[in-house]
Amino acid sequence: MNIVCIGGGPAGLYFALLMKKRHPGHQVTVVERNRPYDTFGWGVVFSDQTLGNLQAADAPSASEILGAFNHWDDIEVNFRGRTIRSGGHGFCGIGRKRLLNILQRRCEELGVRLVFETDVQDDLGFPDADLIIASDGLNSRIRGKYAAAFQPDIDLRRCRFVWLGTHKRFDAFTFAFEETEHGWFQAHAYQFDGDTSTFIVEAPEEVWRRAGLEDMSKEEAIAFCERLFAKYLDGQPLLSNASHLRGSAQWIRFPRVVCRTWVHHNGRAPVVLMGDAAHTAHFSIGSGTKLALEDAIELARCIERAPGDLRQALADYEAVRSVEVLRIQNAARNSTEWFENVARYAQLPPEQFAYSLLTRSQRISHENLRLRDKAYVERYEDWIAEHAGLHRAPPQQPVPPMFTPFRLRDVTLKNRVVVSPMAQYSCVDGLPADYHLVHLGARAMGGAAMVVAEMTCPSADARITPGCPGLWNEAQRDGWQRIVDYVHAHTDARIALQLGHAGAKGSTRVPWEGEDQPLASGNWPLISASPQQYHDGVSDWSRAMNRADMDRVLADFVRSTRFAAQAGFDWLELHCAHGYLLSSFISPLTNQRTDEYGGSLDNRLRYPLEVFRAMRAAWPDQLPMSVRISAHDWVEGGITPDDAVAIARAFKAAGADMIDCSSGQVSPKQRPVYGRMYQTPFADRIRNEAGIPTIAVGAISEADHVNSIIAAGRADLCAIARPHLANPSWTLLEAAKIGYHDLAWPHQYRSAKSQLERNLDREKQMAAQAAGLSPLEQARQAEGV
């Protein structure tokens, strides 16, 4: 086979040597536009896991690379005069030039033809090639030529950064944050050889411009950075090796590259994207070079597995690597956004700021950090607990963040787990009875701090289905009081009520008889902000509310609020999400009014705020009220996360104590991006920008998720839905899974506690033995980037 690699970076060189090693008879050529010892940038970073992959692929080059690495375990965070360290991270740094030279020498040993100082303009210049690798970097000409086939999506991120070096030797991967009159700057620094470190300086573009860096010469900009970060440099200067760049050109915005496909046949041979030509991952998780090398490993492996069938090999390569790359890019996106929004997190205490940084990608979780550095995590857990009013006296276990108490007004929750409101559609005439007593009572006994009853309607025509609960008469009030009294008498949990009006999504069948389908008979009239048909051609049409409708519905909500107080609920939530009545006012997708209740966001919020204020006035002052919102409609032209912050601020000003951060369900055209904890970023942003406590919801399914969210200050409570349907005692089980044994169980259930804990400990030990890995090795394998 005749293979040509266009571009002599890590991807092209490594693929060339792997193919030549496996098939010495192949003709393999690497064509590079620069000279052998040219390089731009300084050091690159690998995880220990990546080194293992290199060792398996080609031991000679891996051995030389390992010998050239500078290794560290610690990450150091410098913020507001504090230095906080955690260990066990297992990263290595190597000079980019040194890495390329090692790969170049190994290629020459194996017989790969290296052609330098040749600027390839077109892949068709290699008519005899059987396979062309487009490893020509971030600004790939080949990708650009075949853009219609590869369909690249290039997103220029909002920070400017400059890649510098210094002879100050850092003994940890060091992050430094400095606030200026213009805004926050941050540095990423790590040592990569015996006397040199990479030193990347970064700031949001608006901060960079306000500081005047756009108009500075290269020398002036470096001097600015030296002054700003002087206390970390110990008198050492900052250095640039980008001699080809002048002035502000050395400050770039990171381009996130995603390609829909990676393989295209040019009419003569397949052209395959590899490395930065196919994808990029932000330098803050150090994965660009890792991805390039692992692309090369996987393509060589796929060709080996499908001898004589190059088409199949290339299809396998794209299928396997696109999934892994997407996983890394998702983590990189989270990390990128964290650094773009340092100002959002700068109000956190240094301890929490550092923890938030360490877990920013969502790939490193609370328990993963514990495996890396148990002492650090336990110190941090004690800090979290003390701020919640708990003081540990050894030999007591440290209290995981999810089991710290939380107080709002006069209500104290024993921990941070909430049973999310989940529609059960099991009432007759809106009356909660035995089903809800068992359903909510069982979950109140299961360890959660609070159970939230499903959306309850203030009138019969406010229901989603005939099976939905209501609170518009005294019989319903008394039915709820029976359930509230049970929870208070037999558990230490609190119980909340969520009030909401279905609007245009009402008068439908229960889901198991046809979800979102209108009733076969007995439908009631629907109202909403504007005329609406939720499912085109299927749902009944609603009509726009007039002033009389608004007054009636507001009075209904107030009546239900008073009944809720009489029933003894501890907490009240107003449902303003998911396309229901009040949500239909907020979203521009469903509000086309031209009066004072339509148009701007302030106008669209007017009626929901009127309802909320009236309810707040009727609700006991000592008890909390929260509001559930859709923080993202996931439809072009709908509510965005930016809007969500403004919505939260408006409800906060009206007296809301907390925002319950959900998303979607406003339009059937929505296109959510699902994943674990996928809605938590909304809670994070609202909490830390609007300055109001939040509830995180959505794909939070294990204790590790809850601990990570609470510890990082991304939300104050976590609402868990479906896991509680599967197991009413989810919270008790999760405590046992993470080895936290100090959680109180109901007296009646205590005989099962120790047995469960022993069984889970035995399962953990057996799994570790079967894997043959130490806890730290397991952590790095599972989560390390």
PDB file of N, CA and C in Angstrom, residues 459-520:
ATOM      1  N   SER A 459     -57.596  24.282  39.438  1.00  0.00           N
ATOM      2  CA  SER A 459     -58.987  24.174  38.986  1.00  0.00           C
ATOM      3  C   SER A 459     -59.101  22.924  38.123  1.00  0.00           C
ATOM      4  N   ALA A 460     -60.327  22.474  37.912  1.00  0.00           N
ATOM      5  CA  ALA A 460     -60.532  21.254  37.135  1.00  0.00           C
ATOM      6  C   ALA A 460     -60.043  21.416  35.704  1.00  0.00           C
ATOM      7  N   ASP A 461     -60.216  22.615  35.137  1.00  0.00           N
ATOM      8  CA  ASP A 461     -59.796  22.816  33.745  1.00  0.00           C
ATOM      9  C   ASP A 461     -58.310  23.184  33.634  1.00  0.00           C
ATOM     10  N   ALA A 462     -57.593  23.105  34.753  1.00  0.00           N
ATOM     11  CA  ALA A 462     -56.145  23.348  34.740  1.00  0.00           C
ATOM     12  C   ALA A 462     -55.358  22.039  34.645  1.00  0.00           C
ATOM     13  N   ARG A 463     -56.060  20.911  34.661  1.00  0.00           N
ATOM     14  CA  ARG A 463     -55.382  19.620  34.695  1.00  0.00           C
ATOM     15  C   ARG A 463     -54.806  19.234  33.324  1.00  0.00           C
ATOM     16  N   ILE A 464     -53.744  18.418  33.358  1.00  0.00           N
ATOM     17  CA  ILE A 464     -53.222  17.819  32.133  1.00  0.00           C
ATOM     18  C   ILE A 464     -54.168  16.708  31.681  1.00  0.00           C
ATOM     19  N   THR A 465     -54.522  15.846  32.628  1.00  0.00           N
ATOM     20  CA  THR A 465     -55.403  14.705  32.358  1.00  0.00           C
ATOM     21  C   THR A 465     -56.458  14.629  33.462  1.00  0.00           C
ATOM     22  N   PRO A 466     -57.503  13.827  33.257  1.00  0.00           N
ATOM     23  CA  PRO A 466     -58.473  13.635  34.343  1.00  0.00           C
ATOM     24  C   PRO A 466     -57.865  12.951  35.569  1.00  0.00           C
ATOM     25  N   GLY A 467     -56.690  12.331  35.419  1.00  0.00           N
ATOM     26  CA  GLY A 467     -56.051  11.669  36.551  1.00  0.00           C
ATOM     27  C   GLY A 467     -55.141  12.558  37.365  1.00  0.00           C
ATOM     28  N   CYS A 468     -55.027  13.835  37.024  1.00  0.00           N
ATOM     29  CA  CYS A 468     -54.112  14.725  37.738  1.00  0.00           C
ATOM     30  C   CYS A 468     -54.735  15.212  39.044  1.00  0.00           C
ATOM     31  N   PRO A 469     -53.874  15.451  40.057  1.00  0.00           N
ATOM     32  CA  PRO A 469     -54.393  15.925  41.339  1.00  0.00           C
ATOM     33  C   PRO A 469     -54.769  17.395  41.292  1.00  0.00           C
ATOM     34  N   GLY A 470     -55.650  17.783  42.188  1.00  0.00           N
ATOM     35  CA  GLY A 470     -56.072  19.176  42.273  1.00  0.00           C
ATOM     36  C   GLY A 470     -56.054  19.678  43.696  1.00  0.00           C
ATOM     37  N   LEU A 471     -56.263  20.969  43.827  1.00  0.00           N
ATOM     38  CA  LEU A 471     -56.387  21.592  45.148  1.00  0.00           C
ATOM     39  C   LEU A 471     -57.296  22.810  44.999  1.00  0.00           C
ATOM     40  N   TRP A 472     -58.535  22.516  44.581  1.00  0.00           N
ATOM     41  CA  TRP A 472     -59.496  23.602  44.421  1.00  0.00           C
ATOM     42  C   TRP A 472     -60.699  23.463  45.351  1.00  0.00           C
ATOM     43  N   ASN A 473     -60.688  22.430  46.213  1.00  0.00           N
ATOM     44  CA  ASN A 473     -61.792  22.309  47.165  1.00  0.00           C
ATOM     45  C   ASN A 473     -61.290  21.720  48.479  1.00  0.00           C
ATOM     46  N   GLU A 474     -62.136  21.747  49.477  1.00  0.00           N
ATOM     47  CA  GLU A 474     -61.729  21.305  50.816  1.00  0.00           C
ATOM     48  C   GLU A 474     -61.483  19.803  50.880  1.00  0.00           C
ATOM     49  N   ALA A 475     -62.209  19.012  50.100  1.00  0.00           N
ATOM     50  CA  ALA A 475     -61.981  17.566  50.109  1.00  0.00           C
ATOM     51  C   ALA A 475     -60.562  17.252  49.628  1.00  0.00           C
ATOM     52  N   GLN A 476     -60.136  17.947  48.597  1.00  0.00           N
ATOM     53  CA  GLN A 476     -58.759  17.750  48.115  1.00  0.00           C
ATOM     54  C   GLN A 476     -57.757  18.233  49.162  1.00  0.00           C
ATOM     55  N   ARG A 477     -58.050  19.367  49.771  1.00  0.00           N
ATOM     56  CA  ARG A 477     -57.175  19.854  50.854  1.00  0.00           C
ATOM     57  C   ARG A 477     -57.025  18.800  51.941  1.00  0.00           C
ATOM     58  N   ASP A 478     -58.122  18.193  52.338  1.00  0.00           N
ATOM     59  CA  ASP A 478     -58.069  17.200  53.400  1.00  0.00           C
ATOM     60  C   ASP A 478     -57.333  15.941  52.946  1.00  0.00           C
ATOM     61  N   GLY A 479     -57.492  15.586  51.674  1.00  0.00           N
ATOM     62  CA  GLY A 479     -56.737  14.451  51.152  1.00  0.00           C
ATOM     63  C   GLY A 479     -55.246  14.696  51.206  1.00  0.00           C
ATOM     64  N   TRP A 480     -54.842  15.899  50.851  1.00  0.00           N
ATOM     65  CA  TRP A 480     -53.417  16.239  50.939  1.00  0.00           C
ATOM     66  C   TRP A 480     -52.955  16.299  52.385  1.00  0.00           C
ATOM     67  N   GLN A 481     -53.796  16.825  53.274  1.00  0.00           N
ATOM     68  CA  GLN A 481     -53.396  16.926  54.674  1.00  0.00           C
ATOM     69  C   GLN A 481     -53.115  15.546  55.268  1.00  0.00           C
ATOM     70  N   ARG A 482     -53.909  14.547  54.891  1.00  0.00           N
ATOM     71  CA  ARG A 482     -53.675  13.181  55.360  1.00  0.00           C
ATOM     72  C   ARG A 482     -52.272  12.713  54.978  1.00  0.00           C
ATOM     73  N   ILE A 483     -51.837  13.032  53.746  1.00  0.00           N
ATOM     74  CA  ILE A 483     -50.509  12.620  53.274  1.00  0.00           C
ATOM     75  C   ILE A 483     -49.417  13.416  53.979  1.00  0.00           C
ATOM     76  N   VAL A 484     -49.628  14.727  54.107  1.00  0.00           N
ATOM     77  CA  VAL A 484     -48.652  15.576  54.793  1.00  0.00           C
ATOM     78  C   VAL A 484     -48.488  15.128  56.241  1.00  0.00           C
ATOM     79  N   ASP A 485     -49.582  14.846  56.913  1.00  0.00           N
ATOM     80  CA  ASP A 485     -49.516  14.406  58.306  1.00  0.00           C
ATOM     81  C   ASP A 485     -48.737  13.099  58.437  1.00  0.00           C
ATOM     82  N   TYR A 486     -48.921  12.188  57.473  1.00  0.00           N
ATOM     83  CA  TYR A 486     -48.173  10.925  57.520  1.00  0.00           C
ATOM     84  C   TYR A 486     -46.672  11.194  57.403  1.00  0.00           C
ATOM     85  N   VAL A 487     -46.288  12.026  56.445  1.00  0.00           N
ATOM     86  CA  VAL A 487     -44.866  12.321  56.249  1.00  0.00           C
ATOM     87  C   VAL A 487     -44.277  12.945  57.503  1.00  0.00           C
ATOM     88  N   HIS A 488     -44.991  13.881  58.114  1.00  0.00           N
ATOM     89  CA  HIS A 488     -44.475  14.547  59.308  1.00  0.00           C
ATOM     90  C   HIS A 488     -44.441  13.619  60.524  1.00  0.00           C
ATOM     91  N   ALA A 489     -45.393  12.704  60.615  1.00  0.00           N
ATOM     92  CA  ALA A 489     -45.471  11.826  61.798  1.00  0.00           C
ATOM     93  C   ALA A 489     -44.482  10.679  61.733  1.00  0.00           C
ATOM     94  N   HIS A 490     -44.183  10.173  60.543  1.00  0.00           N
ATOM     95  CA  HIS A 490     -43.417   8.929  60.427  1.00  0.00           C
ATOM     96  C   HIS A 490     -42.032   9.103  59.811  1.00  0.00           C
ATOM     97  N   THR A 491     -41.681  10.312  59.371  1.00  0.00           N
ATOM     98  CA  THR A 491     -40.369  10.521  58.756  1.00  0.00           C
ATOM     99  C   THR A 491     -39.820  11.870  59.209  1.00  0.00           C
ATOM    100  N   ASP A 492     -38.541  12.083  58.910  1.00  0.00           N
ATOM    101  CA  ASP A 492     -37.950  13.407  59.163  1.00  0.00           C
ATOM    102  C   ASP A 492     -37.775  14.181  57.863  1.00  0.00           C
ATOM    103  N   ALA A 493     -38.513  13.776  56.838  1.00  0.00           N
ATOM    104  CA  ALA A 493     -38.488  14.483  55.560  1.00  0.00           C
ATOM    105  C   ALA A 493     -39.488  15.636  55.567  1.00  0.00           C
ATOM    106  N   ARG A 494     -39.275  16.566  54.679  1.00  0.00           N
ATOM    107  CA  ARG A 494     -40.227  17.637  54.427  1.00  0.00           C
ATOM    108  C   ARG A 494     -41.032  17.292  53.175  1.00  0.00           C
ATOM    109  N   ILE A 495     -42.152  17.967  53.001  1.00  0.00           N
ATOM    110  CA  ILE A 495     -42.986  17.703  51.839  1.00  0.00           C
ATOM    111  C   ILE A 495     -43.416  19.019  51.210  1.00  0.00           C
ATOM    112  N   ALA A 496     -43.300  19.085  49.888  1.00  0.00           N
ATOM    113  CA  ALA A 496     -43.613  20.300  49.134  1.00  0.00           C
ATOM    114  C   ALA A 496     -44.738  20.023  48.151  1.00  0.00           C
ATOM    115  N   LEU A 497     -45.397  21.095  47.752  1.00  0.00           N
ATOM    116  CA  LEU A 497     -46.439  21.010  46.735  1.00  0.00           C
ATOM    117  C   LEU A 497     -46.033  21.866  45.557  1.00  0.00           C
ATOM    118  N   GLN A 498     -46.200  21.316  44.356  1.00  0.00           N
ATOM    119  CA  GLN A 498     -45.974  22.086  43.134  1.00  0.00           C
ATOM    120  C   GLN A 498     -47.330  22.421  42.516  1.00  0.00           C
ATOM    121  N   LEU A 499     -47.604  23.690  42.362  1.00  0.00           N
ATOM    122  CA  LEU A 499     -48.855  24.141  41.752  1.00  0.00           C
ATOM    123  C   LEU A 499     -48.598  24.577  40.311  1.00  0.00           C
ATOM    124  N   GLY A 500     -49.493  24.133  39.409  1.00  0.00           N
ATOM    125  CA  GLY A 500     -49.331  24.522  38.022  1.00  0.00           C
ATOM    126  C   GLY A 500     -50.614  24.358  37.243  1.00  0.00           C
ATOM    127  N   HIS A 501     -50.684  25.030  36.118  1.00  0.00           N
ATOM    128  CA  HIS A 501     -51.851  25.010  35.227  1.00  0.00           C
ATOM    129  C   HIS A 501     -51.373  24.509  33.871  1.00  0.00           C
ATOM    130  N   ALA A 502     -52.052  23.493  33.317  1.00  0.00           N
ATOM    131  CA  ALA A 502     -51.589  22.843  32.091  1.00  0.00           C
ATOM    132  C   ALA A 502     -51.689  23.739  30.864  1.00  0.00           C
ATOM    133  N   GLY A 503     -52.597  24.682  30.839  1.00  0.00           N
ATOM    134  CA  GLY A 503     -52.739  25.534  29.657  1.00  0.00           C
ATOM    135  C   GLY A 503     -53.078  24.731  28.420  1.00  0.00           C
ATOM    136  N   ALA A 504     -52.345  25.003  27.330  1.00  0.00           N
ATOM    137  CA  ALA A 504     -52.630  24.362  26.043  1.00  0.00           C
ATOM    138  C   ALA A 504     -52.296  22.881  26.028  1.00  0.00           C
ATOM    139  N   LYS A 505     -51.601  22.389  27.059  1.00  0.00           N
ATOM    140  CA  LYS A 505     -51.228  20.974  27.110  1.00  0.00           C
ATOM    141  C   LYS A 505     -52.207  20.172  27.954  1.00  0.00           C
ATOM    142  N   GLY A 506     -53.380  20.748  28.233  1.00  0.00           N
ATOM    143  CA  GLY A 506     -54.362  20.070  29.060  1.00  0.00           C
ATOM    144  C   GLY A 506     -55.360  19.253  28.263  1.00  0.00           C
ATOM    145  N   SER A 507     -56.277  18.648  29.023  1.00  0.00           N
ATOM    146  CA  SER A 507     -57.382  17.880  28.443  1.00  0.00           C
ATOM    147  C   SER A 507     -56.878  16.736  27.565  1.00  0.00           C
ATOM    148  N   THR A 508     -55.894  15.993  28.081  1.00  0.00           N
ATOM    149  CA  THR A 508     -55.356  14.857  27.332  1.00  0.00           C
ATOM    150  C   THR A 508     -55.548  13.565  28.119  1.00  0.00           C
ATOM    151  N   ARG A 509     -55.285  12.456  27.437  1.00  0.00           N
ATOM    152  CA  ARG A 509     -55.405  11.155  28.068  1.00  0.00           C
ATOM    153  C   ARG A 509     -54.204  10.888  28.972  1.00  0.00           C
ATOM    154  N   VAL A 510     -54.355   9.962  29.911  1.00  0.00           N
ATOM    155  CA  VAL A 510     -53.198   9.539  30.704  1.00  0.00           C
ATOM    156  C   VAL A 510     -52.217   8.871  29.745  1.00  0.00           C
ATOM    157  N   PRO A 511     -50.917   8.951  30.007  1.00  0.00           N
ATOM    158  CA  PRO A 511     -49.910   8.534  29.016  1.00  0.00           C
ATOM    159  C   PRO A 511     -50.076   7.109  28.509  1.00  0.00           C
ATOM    160  N   TRP A 512     -50.436   6.189  29.399  1.00  0.00           N
ATOM    161  CA  TRP A 512     -50.524   4.795  28.956  1.00  0.00           C
ATOM    162  C   TRP A 512     -51.747   4.523  28.085  1.00  0.00           C
ATOM    163  N   GLU A 513     -52.572   5.553  27.894  1.00  0.00           N
ATOM    164  CA  GLU A 513     -53.705   5.422  26.974  1.00  0.00           C
ATOM    165  C   GLU A 513     -53.518   6.278  25.718  1.00  0.00           C
ATOM    166  N   GLY A 514     -52.354   6.936  25.620  1.00  0.00           N
ATOM    167  CA  GLY A 514     -52.085   7.781  24.453  1.00  0.00           C
ATOM    168  C   GLY A 514     -51.539   9.123  24.871  1.00  0.00           C
ATOM    169  N   GLU A 515     -50.241   9.202  25.054  1.00  0.00           N
ATOM    170  CA  GLU A 515     -49.627  10.422  25.581  1.00  0.00           C
ATOM    171  C   GLU A 515     -49.867  11.616  24.661  1.00  0.00           C
ATOM    172  N   ASP A 516     -50.270  12.737  25.265  1.00  0.00           N
ATOM    173  CA  ASP A 516     -50.536  14.000  24.569  1.00  0.00           C
ATOM    174  C   ASP A 516     -51.714  13.911  23.600  1.00  0.00           C
ATOM    175  N   GLN A 517     -52.466  12.830  23.647  1.00  0.00           N
ATOM    176  CA  GLN A 517     -53.639  12.705  22.791  1.00  0.00           C
ATOM    177  C   GLN A 517     -54.852  13.325  23.491  1.00  0.00           C
ATOM    178  N   PRO A 518     -55.673  14.089  22.773  1.00  0.00           N
ATOM    179  CA  PRO A 518     -56.885  14.647  23.401  1.00  0.00           C
ATOM    180  C   PRO A 518     -57.788  13.524  23.915  1.00  0.00           C
ATOM    181  N   LEU A 519     -58.595  13.852  24.897  1.00  0.00           N
ATOM    182  CA  LEU A 519     -59.555  12.886  25.422  1.00  0.00           C
ATOM    183  C   LEU A 519     -60.514  12.442  24.312  1.00  0.00           C
ATOM    184  N   ALA A 520     -60.943  11.195  24.408  1.00  0.00           N
ATOM    185  CA  ALA A 520     -61.904  10.695  23.424  1.00  0.00           C
ATOM    186  C   ALA A 520     -63.234  11.435  23.537  1.00  0.00           C
TER     187      ALA A 520
END
